[in-house]
Coordinates of C-alpha atoms in Angstrom, one line a residue:
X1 CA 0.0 0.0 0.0
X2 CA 1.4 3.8 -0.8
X3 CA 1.0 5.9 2.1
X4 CA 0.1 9.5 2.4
X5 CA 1.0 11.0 5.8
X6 CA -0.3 14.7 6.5
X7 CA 0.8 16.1 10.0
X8 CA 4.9 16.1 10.7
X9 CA 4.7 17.1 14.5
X10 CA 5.9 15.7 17.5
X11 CA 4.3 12.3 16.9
X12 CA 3.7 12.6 12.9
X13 CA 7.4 12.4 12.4
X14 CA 8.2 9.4 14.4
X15 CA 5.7 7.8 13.3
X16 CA 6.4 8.4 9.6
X17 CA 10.1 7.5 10.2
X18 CA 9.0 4.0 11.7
X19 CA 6.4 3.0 8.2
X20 CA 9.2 4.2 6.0
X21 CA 11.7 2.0 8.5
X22 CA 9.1 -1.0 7.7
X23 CA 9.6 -0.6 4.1
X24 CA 6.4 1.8 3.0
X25 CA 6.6 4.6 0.1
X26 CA 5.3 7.4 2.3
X27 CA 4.5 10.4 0.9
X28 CA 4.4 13.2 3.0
X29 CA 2.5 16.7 2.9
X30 CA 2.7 19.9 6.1
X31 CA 1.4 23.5 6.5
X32 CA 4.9 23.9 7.9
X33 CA 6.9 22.6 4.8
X34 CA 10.4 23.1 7.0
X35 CA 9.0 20.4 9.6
X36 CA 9.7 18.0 6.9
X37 CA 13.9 17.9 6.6
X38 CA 13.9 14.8 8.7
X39 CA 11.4 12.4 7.2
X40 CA 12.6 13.5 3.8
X41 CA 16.1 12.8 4.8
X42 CA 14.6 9.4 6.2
X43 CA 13.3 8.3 2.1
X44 CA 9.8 10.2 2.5
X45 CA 8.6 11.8 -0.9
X46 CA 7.2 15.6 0.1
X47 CA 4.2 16.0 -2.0
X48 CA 3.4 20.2 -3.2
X49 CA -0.4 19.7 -2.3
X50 CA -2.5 17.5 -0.5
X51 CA -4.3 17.2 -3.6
X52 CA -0.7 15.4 -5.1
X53 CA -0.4 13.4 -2.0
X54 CA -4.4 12.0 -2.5
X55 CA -4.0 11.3 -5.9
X56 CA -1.1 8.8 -5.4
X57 CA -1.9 6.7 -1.9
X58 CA -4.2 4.3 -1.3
X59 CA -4.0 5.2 2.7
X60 CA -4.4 8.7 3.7
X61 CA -3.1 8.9 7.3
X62 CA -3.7 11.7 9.2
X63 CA -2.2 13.1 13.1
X64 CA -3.2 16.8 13.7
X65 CA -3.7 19.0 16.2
X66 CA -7.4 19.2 16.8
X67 CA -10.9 18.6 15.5
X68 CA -11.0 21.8 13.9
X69 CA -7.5 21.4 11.9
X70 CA -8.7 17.6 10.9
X71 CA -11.7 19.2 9.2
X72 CA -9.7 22.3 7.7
X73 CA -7.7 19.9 6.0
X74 CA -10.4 17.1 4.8
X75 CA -12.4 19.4 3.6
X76 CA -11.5 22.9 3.2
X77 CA -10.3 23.6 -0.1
X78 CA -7.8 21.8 -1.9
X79 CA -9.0 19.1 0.6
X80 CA -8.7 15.5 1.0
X81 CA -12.5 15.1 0.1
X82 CA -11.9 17.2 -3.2
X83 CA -9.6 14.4 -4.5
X84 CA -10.3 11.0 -3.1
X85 CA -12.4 8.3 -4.5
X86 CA -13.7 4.5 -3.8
X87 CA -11.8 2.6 -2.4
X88 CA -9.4 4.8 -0.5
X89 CA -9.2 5.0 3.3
X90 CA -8.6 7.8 5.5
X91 CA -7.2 6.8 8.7
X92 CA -7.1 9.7 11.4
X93 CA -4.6 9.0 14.3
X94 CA -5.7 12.7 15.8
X95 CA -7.8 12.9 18.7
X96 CA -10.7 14.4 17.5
X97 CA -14.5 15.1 19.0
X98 CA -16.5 11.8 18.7
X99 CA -19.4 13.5 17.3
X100 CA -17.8 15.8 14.5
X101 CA -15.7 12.1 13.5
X102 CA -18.7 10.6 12.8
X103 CA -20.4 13.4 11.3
X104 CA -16.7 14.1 8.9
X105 CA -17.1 10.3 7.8
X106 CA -20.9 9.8 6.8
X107 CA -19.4 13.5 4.7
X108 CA -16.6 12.2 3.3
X109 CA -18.1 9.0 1.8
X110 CA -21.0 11.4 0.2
X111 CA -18.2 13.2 -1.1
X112 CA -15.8 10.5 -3.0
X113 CA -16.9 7.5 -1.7
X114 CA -14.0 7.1 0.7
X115 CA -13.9 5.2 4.1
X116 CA -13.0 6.3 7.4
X117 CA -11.5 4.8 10.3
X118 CA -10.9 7.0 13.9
X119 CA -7.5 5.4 15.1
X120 CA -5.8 7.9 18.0
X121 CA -3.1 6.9 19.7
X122 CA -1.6 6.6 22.9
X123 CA 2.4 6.2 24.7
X124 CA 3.4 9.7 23.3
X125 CA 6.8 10.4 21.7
X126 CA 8.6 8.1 23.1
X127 CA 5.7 5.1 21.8
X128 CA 6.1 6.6 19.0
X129 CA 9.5 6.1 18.4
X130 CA 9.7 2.6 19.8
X131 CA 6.4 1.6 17.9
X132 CA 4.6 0.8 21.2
X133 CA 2.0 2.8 20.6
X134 CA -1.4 1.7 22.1
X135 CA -4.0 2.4 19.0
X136 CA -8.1 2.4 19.5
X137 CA -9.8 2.3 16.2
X138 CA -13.7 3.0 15.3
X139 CA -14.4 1.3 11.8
X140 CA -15.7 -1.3 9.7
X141 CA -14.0 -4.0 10.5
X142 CA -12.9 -4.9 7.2
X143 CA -11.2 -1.3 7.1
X144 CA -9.5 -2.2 10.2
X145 CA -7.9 -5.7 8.9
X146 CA -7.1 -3.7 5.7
X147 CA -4.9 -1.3 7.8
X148 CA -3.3 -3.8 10.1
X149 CA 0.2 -4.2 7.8
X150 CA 0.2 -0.1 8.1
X151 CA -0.6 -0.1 12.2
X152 CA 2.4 -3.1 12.7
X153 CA 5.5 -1.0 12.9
X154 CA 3.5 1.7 15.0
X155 CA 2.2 0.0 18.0
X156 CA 2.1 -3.2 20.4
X157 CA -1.2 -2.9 20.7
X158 CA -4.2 -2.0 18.1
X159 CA -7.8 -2.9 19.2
X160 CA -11.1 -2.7 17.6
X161 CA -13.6 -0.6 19.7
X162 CA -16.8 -0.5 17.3
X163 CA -17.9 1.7 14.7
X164 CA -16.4 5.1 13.0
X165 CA -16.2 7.6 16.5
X166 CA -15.4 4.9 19.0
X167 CA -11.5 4.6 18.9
X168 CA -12.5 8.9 19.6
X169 CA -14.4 7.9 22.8
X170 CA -11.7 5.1 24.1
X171 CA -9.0 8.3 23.4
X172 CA -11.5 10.8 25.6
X173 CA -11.5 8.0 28.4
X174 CA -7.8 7.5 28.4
X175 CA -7.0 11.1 28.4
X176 CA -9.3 11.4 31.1
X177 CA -7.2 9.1 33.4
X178 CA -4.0 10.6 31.8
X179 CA -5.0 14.2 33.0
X180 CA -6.5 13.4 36.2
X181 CA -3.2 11.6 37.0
X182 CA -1.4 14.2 36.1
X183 CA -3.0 16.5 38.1
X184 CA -3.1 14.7 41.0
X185 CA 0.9 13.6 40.7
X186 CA 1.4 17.9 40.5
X187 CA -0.1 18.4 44.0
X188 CA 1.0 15.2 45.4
X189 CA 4.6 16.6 44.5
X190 CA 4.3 19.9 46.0
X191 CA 2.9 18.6 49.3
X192 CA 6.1 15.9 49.3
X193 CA 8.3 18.6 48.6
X194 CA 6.4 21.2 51.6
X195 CA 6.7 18.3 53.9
X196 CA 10.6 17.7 53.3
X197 CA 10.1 14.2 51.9
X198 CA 12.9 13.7 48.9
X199 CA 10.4 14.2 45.9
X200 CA 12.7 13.0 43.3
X201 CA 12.8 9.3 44.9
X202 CA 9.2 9.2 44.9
X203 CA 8.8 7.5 41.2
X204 CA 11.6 4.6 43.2
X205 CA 10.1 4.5 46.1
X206 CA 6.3 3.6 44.6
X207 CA 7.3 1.8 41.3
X208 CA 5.2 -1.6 40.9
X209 CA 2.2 -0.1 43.6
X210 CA -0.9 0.5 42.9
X211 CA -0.1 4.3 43.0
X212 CA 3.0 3.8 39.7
X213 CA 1.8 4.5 36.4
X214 CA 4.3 5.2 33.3
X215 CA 3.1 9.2 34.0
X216 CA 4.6 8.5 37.5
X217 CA 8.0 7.6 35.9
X218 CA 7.9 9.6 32.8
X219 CA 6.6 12.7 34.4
X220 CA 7.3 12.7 38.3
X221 CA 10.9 13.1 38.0
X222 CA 10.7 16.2 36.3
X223 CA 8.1 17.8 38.6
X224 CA 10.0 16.9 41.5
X225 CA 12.9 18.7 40.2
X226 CA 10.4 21.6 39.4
X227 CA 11.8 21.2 35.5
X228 CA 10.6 22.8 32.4
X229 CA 11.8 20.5 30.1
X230 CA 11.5 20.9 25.9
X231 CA 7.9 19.7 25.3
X232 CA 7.6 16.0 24.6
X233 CA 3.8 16.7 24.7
X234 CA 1.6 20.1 25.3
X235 CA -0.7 21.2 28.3
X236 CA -2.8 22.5 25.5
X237 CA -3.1 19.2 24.1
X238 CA -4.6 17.9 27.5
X239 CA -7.1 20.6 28.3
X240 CA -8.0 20.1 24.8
X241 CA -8.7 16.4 25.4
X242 CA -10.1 16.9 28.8
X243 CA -12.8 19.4 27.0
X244 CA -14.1 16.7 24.7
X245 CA -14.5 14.5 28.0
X246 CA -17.0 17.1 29.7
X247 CA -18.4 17.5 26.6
X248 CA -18.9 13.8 25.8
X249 CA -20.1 13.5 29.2
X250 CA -22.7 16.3 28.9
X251 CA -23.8 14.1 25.3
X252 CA -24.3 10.8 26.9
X253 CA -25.7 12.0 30.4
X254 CA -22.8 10.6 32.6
X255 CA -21.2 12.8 35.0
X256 CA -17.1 13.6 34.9
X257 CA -17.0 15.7 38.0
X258 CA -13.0 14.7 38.5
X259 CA -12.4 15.3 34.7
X260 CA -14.2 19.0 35.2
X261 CA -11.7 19.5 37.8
X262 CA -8.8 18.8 36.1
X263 CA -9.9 20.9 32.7
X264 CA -10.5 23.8 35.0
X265 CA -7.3 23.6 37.0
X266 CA -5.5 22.9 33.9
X267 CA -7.0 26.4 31.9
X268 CA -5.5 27.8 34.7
X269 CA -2.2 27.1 34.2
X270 CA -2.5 27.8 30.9
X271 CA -3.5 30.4 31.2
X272 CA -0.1 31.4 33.0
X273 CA 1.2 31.3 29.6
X274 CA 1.5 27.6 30.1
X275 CA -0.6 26.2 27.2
X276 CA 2.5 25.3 24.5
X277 CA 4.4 24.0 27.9
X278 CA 5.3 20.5 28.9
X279 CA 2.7 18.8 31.4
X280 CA 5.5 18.4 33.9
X281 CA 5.2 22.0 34.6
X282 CA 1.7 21.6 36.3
X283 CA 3.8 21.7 39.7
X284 CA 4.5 25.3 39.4
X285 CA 0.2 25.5 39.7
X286 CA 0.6 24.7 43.2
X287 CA 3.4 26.7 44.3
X288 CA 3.8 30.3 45.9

């Protein structure tokens, strides 16, 4: 299968180096053309328009910032749904809103004809680069077998959660523990470090408990030492995930009181110019 990747960021990039490490022809299109030296370095082919890039994959794969930026680029102009037809699958490893990714599929199929499978990811940058990624997909299932070859390389783990916008709602549940964790390792470092205790052993001193979790290791080291490290991953990218969980939440009737909590603690620290930080720096919210 020829790949088309759109979206060269922080995961986007790892992740295109790892298909075109598996042997894929990846061609490769950005807003931000100069995000591209490395992939293209790596064998990937830069395409001048998504329009170029559509017209030669089968698989258009997607990872972009938000909801809105997914839809800019399907289907504003000189979109994906300008140029694709039968037969062609778009596969969006974005975390988008549920509702608008069911809503952008039933659109895009009117448009060409093509298919659409939600597959966000999870294990950040590092996942990515490793090719541990954890992936949730919503799809036909044949869709989802189709793409198996192309998820391989990119994770340990893929797992079919039901139809188009469900891989969307696993990603809102898991970012819901993500940021709540978060949160809560923030003011349980500040309290350790009020009382004395020797923050930056706490990751040791609790690894294999019920309180470790790869956040605990990854990200409690450099909250104890009160760093603000070059972003592996944004706060904006968390309140923006922990905004589709209320939101969800408000959709189905369940309640996400904890998740509410951590959104509004979290626009808060953004808000202290925060927002394009690393979520390590969510200690500096709790001190003086």
């Amino acid at each position: 299968m020829k790949l088309g990747f759109i979206g060269i960021g922080l995961m986007g990039q790892p992740m295109t180096q790892r298909l075109l490490q598996a042997g894929f022809e990846v061609r490769v299109w950005n807003r931000s053309p100069d995000k591209l030296a490395a992939v293209k370095a790596a064998g990937a082919i830069e395409a001048a328009s998504i329009a170029e890039l559509v017209e030669q994959v089968d698989l258009v794969l997607l990872c972009l910032a938000n909801t809105a930026v997914v839809e800019e680029v399907v289907f504003g102009a000189g979109g994906v749904a300008g140029h694709g037809r039968a037969g062609q699958l778009l596969v969006d490893f974005s975390s988008s809103d549920p509702e608008a990714t069911r809503a952008y599929a039933a659109r895009l199929q009117a448009a060409c004809g093509m298919g659409w499978v939600d597959s966000p990811v999870s294990g950040g940058v590092a996942g990515a680069e490793a090719g541990t990624l954890a992936i949730m997909c919503g799809g036909e299932a044949v869709d989802i077998e189709r793409i198996r070859p192309v998820l391989a390389p990119l994770s340990l783990r893929v797992t079919h959660m039901g139809p188009v916008g469900a891989g969307q709602v696993t990603k809102v549940c898991n970012q819901m523990i993500v940021g709540c964790n978060l949160m809560v390792l923030a003011e349980m470092m500040a309290l350790a470090k009020a009382c004395g205790v020797a923050a930056d052993r706490i990751p040791e001193a609790l690894a294999g408990g019920f309180a470790d979790s790869k956040p605990m290791q990854l990200t409690g080291p450099l909250m104890a030492a009160e760093s603000d490290p070059d972003p592996k991953w944004h706060v904006r990218t968390l309140l923006k995930d922990l905004d589709m969980a209320v939101a969800q939440s408000q959709r189905a009737g369940s309640a996400t009181p904890m998740s509410g909590l951590a959104a509004q603690l979290m626009r808060q620290h953004g808000g202290q110019g925060y927002l394009e930080r690393d979520p390590a720096t969510l200690i500096r919210l709790y001190k003086p």
